[in-house]
């Protein structure tokens, strides 16, 4: 089978998994049955954590899909190792609705485990994204015109996201329900990753 055909089939399969994961997220967005009309307002307020968890996971899956789409626009060749790395990414994408449901149902409880499970899942997603990106360059599967400093910037950004979620795991045993505030570190972490990747250019070192 031709490499291009295999690559296209893998991308189409990946798109289907992303779409299914997004659909499964929405299945938990429902109010309990039989609520009296006068209690609907309170039920909607109580469902706010579910909506926030859904929105966060939707954004993460959507951004991952966009990154995946951009990556495979630059990856020109296929091999078995790339396929296994991609399957590992899809494994964690397909798993995400589970930790999302746990976070939305029990995130307000004084226990670290909802945040731990969720953070571990997201960290795994971004580590696999970084692994695919790094392996494709190392194995010569990528467009040869990809500049080294651009590749480095994207790789560092993904590692930075993974590190923030990994660091929030031990923090969850102290912060419990307040652990999601640690995830706000994504903003300075992303800036730091861009700065680190741009350093060779600023010091005059050739990017390639």
Short mmCIF file of C-alpha atoms in Angstrom, two decimals:
data_model
loop_
_atom_site.label_atom_id
_atom_site.label_comp_id
_atom_site.label_asym_id
_atom_site.label_seq_id
_atom_site.Cartn_x
_atom_site.Cartn_y
_atom_site.Cartn_z
CA UNK A 1 0.00 0.00 0.00
CA UNK A 2 1.34 3.44 -0.88
CA UNK A 3 2.61 5.64 1.95
CA UNK A 4 0.34 8.53 0.93
CA UNK A 5 -2.74 6.32 0.99
CA UNK A 6 -1.85 4.95 4.44
CA UNK A 7 -1.29 8.47 5.76
CA UNK A 8 -4.64 9.67 4.43
CA UNK A 9 -6.47 6.70 5.95
CA UNK A 10 -4.85 7.39 9.32
CA UNK A 11 -5.88 11.05 9.20
CA UNK A 12 -9.48 10.18 8.25
CA UNK A 13 -9.67 7.64 11.07
CA UNK A 14 -8.27 10.21 13.50
CA UNK A 15 -10.86 12.79 12.45
CA UNK A 16 -13.62 10.27 13.21
CA UNK A 17 -12.23 9.61 16.72
CA UNK A 18 -12.03 13.34 17.45
CA UNK A 19 -15.62 13.80 16.30
CA UNK A 20 -16.88 10.90 18.43
CA UNK A 21 -15.05 12.24 21.50
CA UNK A 22 -16.66 15.65 21.06
CA UNK A 23 -20.07 14.03 20.72
CA UNK A 24 -19.62 11.91 23.84
CA UNK A 25 -18.79 15.03 25.85
CA UNK A 26 -22.23 16.47 25.16
CA UNK A 27 -24.08 13.37 26.37
CA UNK A 28 -23.51 14.35 30.00
CA UNK A 29 -25.09 17.78 29.53
CA UNK A 30 -28.56 17.07 30.85
CA UNK A 31 -30.66 17.90 33.89
CA UNK A 32 -32.16 15.20 36.12
CA UNK A 33 -35.58 14.06 34.95
CA UNK A 34 -38.74 15.09 36.76
CA UNK A 35 -37.56 18.45 38.10
CA UNK A 36 -40.47 20.72 39.08
CA UNK A 37 -40.67 23.92 37.08
CA UNK A 38 -39.93 26.07 40.12
CA UNK A 39 -36.62 24.23 40.66
CA UNK A 40 -35.27 24.52 37.13
CA UNK A 41 -33.28 27.68 37.92
CA UNK A 42 -31.51 25.97 40.83
CA UNK A 43 -30.88 22.89 38.69
CA UNK A 44 -29.27 25.02 35.96
CA UNK A 45 -26.99 26.68 38.51
CA UNK A 46 -26.08 23.27 39.91
CA UNK A 47 -25.25 22.09 36.38
CA UNK A 48 -22.76 24.92 35.84
CA UNK A 49 -19.71 22.77 36.78
CA UNK A 50 -20.80 20.27 34.11
CA UNK A 51 -20.99 23.04 31.53
CA UNK A 52 -17.56 24.42 32.49
CA UNK A 53 -15.94 20.97 32.36
CA UNK A 54 -17.59 20.35 28.98
CA UNK A 55 -16.38 23.70 27.64
CA UNK A 56 -12.82 23.10 28.82
CA UNK A 57 -12.65 19.62 27.31
CA UNK A 58 -14.29 20.80 24.09
CA UNK A 59 -11.64 23.51 23.69
CA UNK A 60 -8.82 21.06 24.43
CA UNK A 61 -10.09 18.44 21.98
CA UNK A 62 -10.76 21.12 19.34
CA UNK A 63 -7.28 22.62 19.73
CA UNK A 64 -5.73 19.15 19.64
CA UNK A 65 -7.61 18.36 16.44
CA UNK A 66 -6.43 21.64 14.89
CA UNK A 67 -2.83 20.85 15.89
CA UNK A 68 -3.18 17.33 14.54
CA UNK A 69 -4.57 18.69 11.27
CA UNK A 70 -1.68 21.17 10.96
CA UNK A 71 0.89 18.49 11.78
CA UNK A 72 -0.30 16.08 9.13
CA UNK A 73 -0.38 18.83 6.54
CA UNK A 74 3.41 18.86 6.97
CA UNK A 75 4.01 15.15 7.52
CA UNK A 76 4.52 13.64 4.07
CA UNK A 77 5.45 10.04 4.77
CA UNK A 78 4.00 7.17 6.81
CA UNK A 79 5.52 4.38 8.89
CA UNK A 80 4.33 1.96 11.56
CA UNK A 81 5.89 3.88 14.46
CA UNK A 82 4.02 7.02 13.47
CA UNK A 83 0.79 5.02 13.32
CA UNK A 84 1.32 3.66 16.84
CA UNK A 85 2.08 7.11 18.22
CA UNK A 86 -1.07 8.42 16.58
CA UNK A 87 -3.12 5.56 18.06
CA UNK A 88 -1.73 6.39 21.50
CA UNK A 89 -2.90 9.99 21.05
CA UNK A 90 -6.35 8.81 19.98
CA UNK A 91 -6.48 6.51 23.02
CA UNK A 92 -6.23 9.49 25.36
CA UNK A 93 -8.60 11.60 23.25
CA UNK A 94 -11.25 8.86 23.34
CA UNK A 95 -10.73 8.51 27.10
CA UNK A 96 -11.24 12.22 27.87
CA UNK A 97 -15.07 12.19 28.23
CA UNK A 98 -14.64 9.89 31.26
CA UNK A 99 -12.39 12.16 33.36
CA UNK A 100 -14.47 15.13 32.19
CA UNK A 101 -17.60 13.54 33.66
CA UNK A 102 -15.78 12.76 36.92
CA UNK A 103 -14.48 16.34 37.15
CA UNK A 104 -17.93 17.83 36.51
CA UNK A 105 -19.66 15.54 39.04
CA UNK A 106 -17.08 15.51 41.83
CA UNK A 107 -14.76 18.46 41.16
CA UNK A 108 -16.27 20.46 44.03
CA UNK A 109 -15.69 17.67 46.55
CA UNK A 110 -12.70 17.80 48.94
CA UNK A 111 -10.79 15.11 47.06
CA UNK A 112 -7.88 15.46 44.62
CA UNK A 113 -8.75 12.54 42.36
CA UNK A 114 -11.10 14.21 39.85
CA UNK A 115 -8.46 16.85 39.08
CA UNK A 116 -5.66 14.25 39.12
CA UNK A 117 -7.42 12.03 36.58
CA UNK A 118 -8.29 14.96 34.36
CA UNK A 119 -4.81 16.52 34.49
CA UNK A 120 -3.13 13.17 33.78
CA UNK A 121 -5.33 12.66 30.73
CA UNK A 122 -4.64 16.12 29.30
CA UNK A 123 -0.92 15.83 30.01
CA UNK A 124 -0.87 12.52 28.13
CA UNK A 125 -2.65 14.12 25.14
CA UNK A 126 -0.05 16.87 24.83
CA UNK A 127 2.89 14.55 25.43
CA UNK A 128 1.66 12.38 22.58
CA UNK A 129 1.20 15.43 20.35
CA UNK A 130 4.80 16.42 21.13
CA UNK A 131 5.98 12.83 20.51
CA UNK A 132 4.32 12.71 17.08
CA UNK A 133 5.77 16.10 16.15
CA UNK A 134 9.26 15.22 17.37
CA UNK A 135 9.31 11.74 15.85
CA UNK A 136 8.11 12.91 12.44
CA UNK A 137 11.01 15.36 12.26
CA UNK A 138 13.57 12.88 13.59
CA UNK A 139 12.47 10.09 11.25
CA UNK A 140 12.48 12.31 8.16
CA UNK A 141 8.73 12.02 7.62
CA UNK A 142 8.12 15.75 7.58
CA UNK A 143 8.29 18.38 4.90
CA UNK A 144 12.00 19.17 4.50
CA UNK A 145 11.25 22.89 4.29
CA UNK A 146 10.16 22.96 7.95
CA UNK A 147 12.52 25.39 9.71
CA UNK A 148 14.20 24.03 12.83
CA UNK A 149 13.22 27.01 15.00
CA UNK A 150 9.56 26.68 14.00
CA UNK A 151 9.59 22.97 14.81
CA UNK A 152 11.26 23.71 18.15
CA UNK A 153 8.72 26.41 19.06
CA UNK A 154 5.77 24.07 18.50
CA UNK A 155 7.46 21.21 20.36
CA UNK A 156 8.27 23.38 23.38
CA UNK A 157 4.72 24.78 23.49
CA UNK A 158 3.25 21.29 23.72
CA UNK A 159 5.71 20.20 26.40
CA UNK A 160 4.86 23.37 28.36
CA UNK A 161 1.15 22.51 28.40
CA UNK A 162 1.90 18.96 29.51
CA UNK A 163 4.17 20.19 32.31
CA UNK A 164 1.52 22.53 33.71
CA UNK A 165 -0.98 19.68 33.96
CA UNK A 166 1.65 17.30 35.37
CA UNK A 167 2.65 19.82 38.04
CA UNK A 168 -1.00 20.25 38.99
CA UNK A 169 -1.20 16.56 39.95
CA UNK A 170 0.85 16.81 43.17
CA UNK A 171 -0.69 20.24 43.79
CA UNK A 172 -4.15 18.63 43.74
CA UNK A 173 -3.41 16.80 46.99
CA UNK A 174 -3.13 20.20 48.68
CA UNK A 175 -5.57 22.31 46.67
CA UNK A 176 -8.31 19.70 46.06
CA UNK A 177 -11.22 21.50 44.37
CA UNK A 178 -9.06 24.59 43.71
CA UNK A 179 -6.63 22.67 41.49
CA UNK A 180 -8.08 24.07 38.22
CA UNK A 181 -6.66 27.47 39.19
CA UNK A 182 -3.19 25.96 38.64
CA UNK A 183 -4.12 25.46 35.00
CA UNK A 184 -4.11 29.24 34.58
CA UNK A 185 -0.33 28.86 34.48
CA UNK A 186 -0.84 27.76 30.87
CA UNK A 187 -0.68 31.41 29.83
CA UNK A 188 2.79 32.24 31.22
CA UNK A 189 4.02 28.73 30.35
CA UNK A 190 3.09 29.24 26.70
CA UNK A 191 4.86 32.60 26.68
CA UNK A 192 7.97 31.05 28.25
CA UNK A 193 7.98 28.26 25.66
CA UNK A 194 7.88 30.79 22.83
CA UNK A 195 10.70 32.77 24.43
CA UNK A 196 12.91 29.71 24.87
CA UNK A 197 12.37 28.58 21.30
CA UNK A 198 13.26 32.04 19.98
CA UNK A 199 16.51 32.36 21.96
CA UNK A 200 18.85 30.96 19.26
CA UNK A 201 17.55 33.54 16.79
CA UNK A 202 18.11 36.37 19.27
CA UNK A 203 21.66 35.29 20.00
CA UNK A 204 22.46 35.10 16.30
CA UNK A 205 22.64 31.32 16.09
CA UNK A 206 21.50 29.91 12.78
CA UNK A 207 18.09 28.24 13.22
CA UNK A 208 18.93 25.31 10.95
#
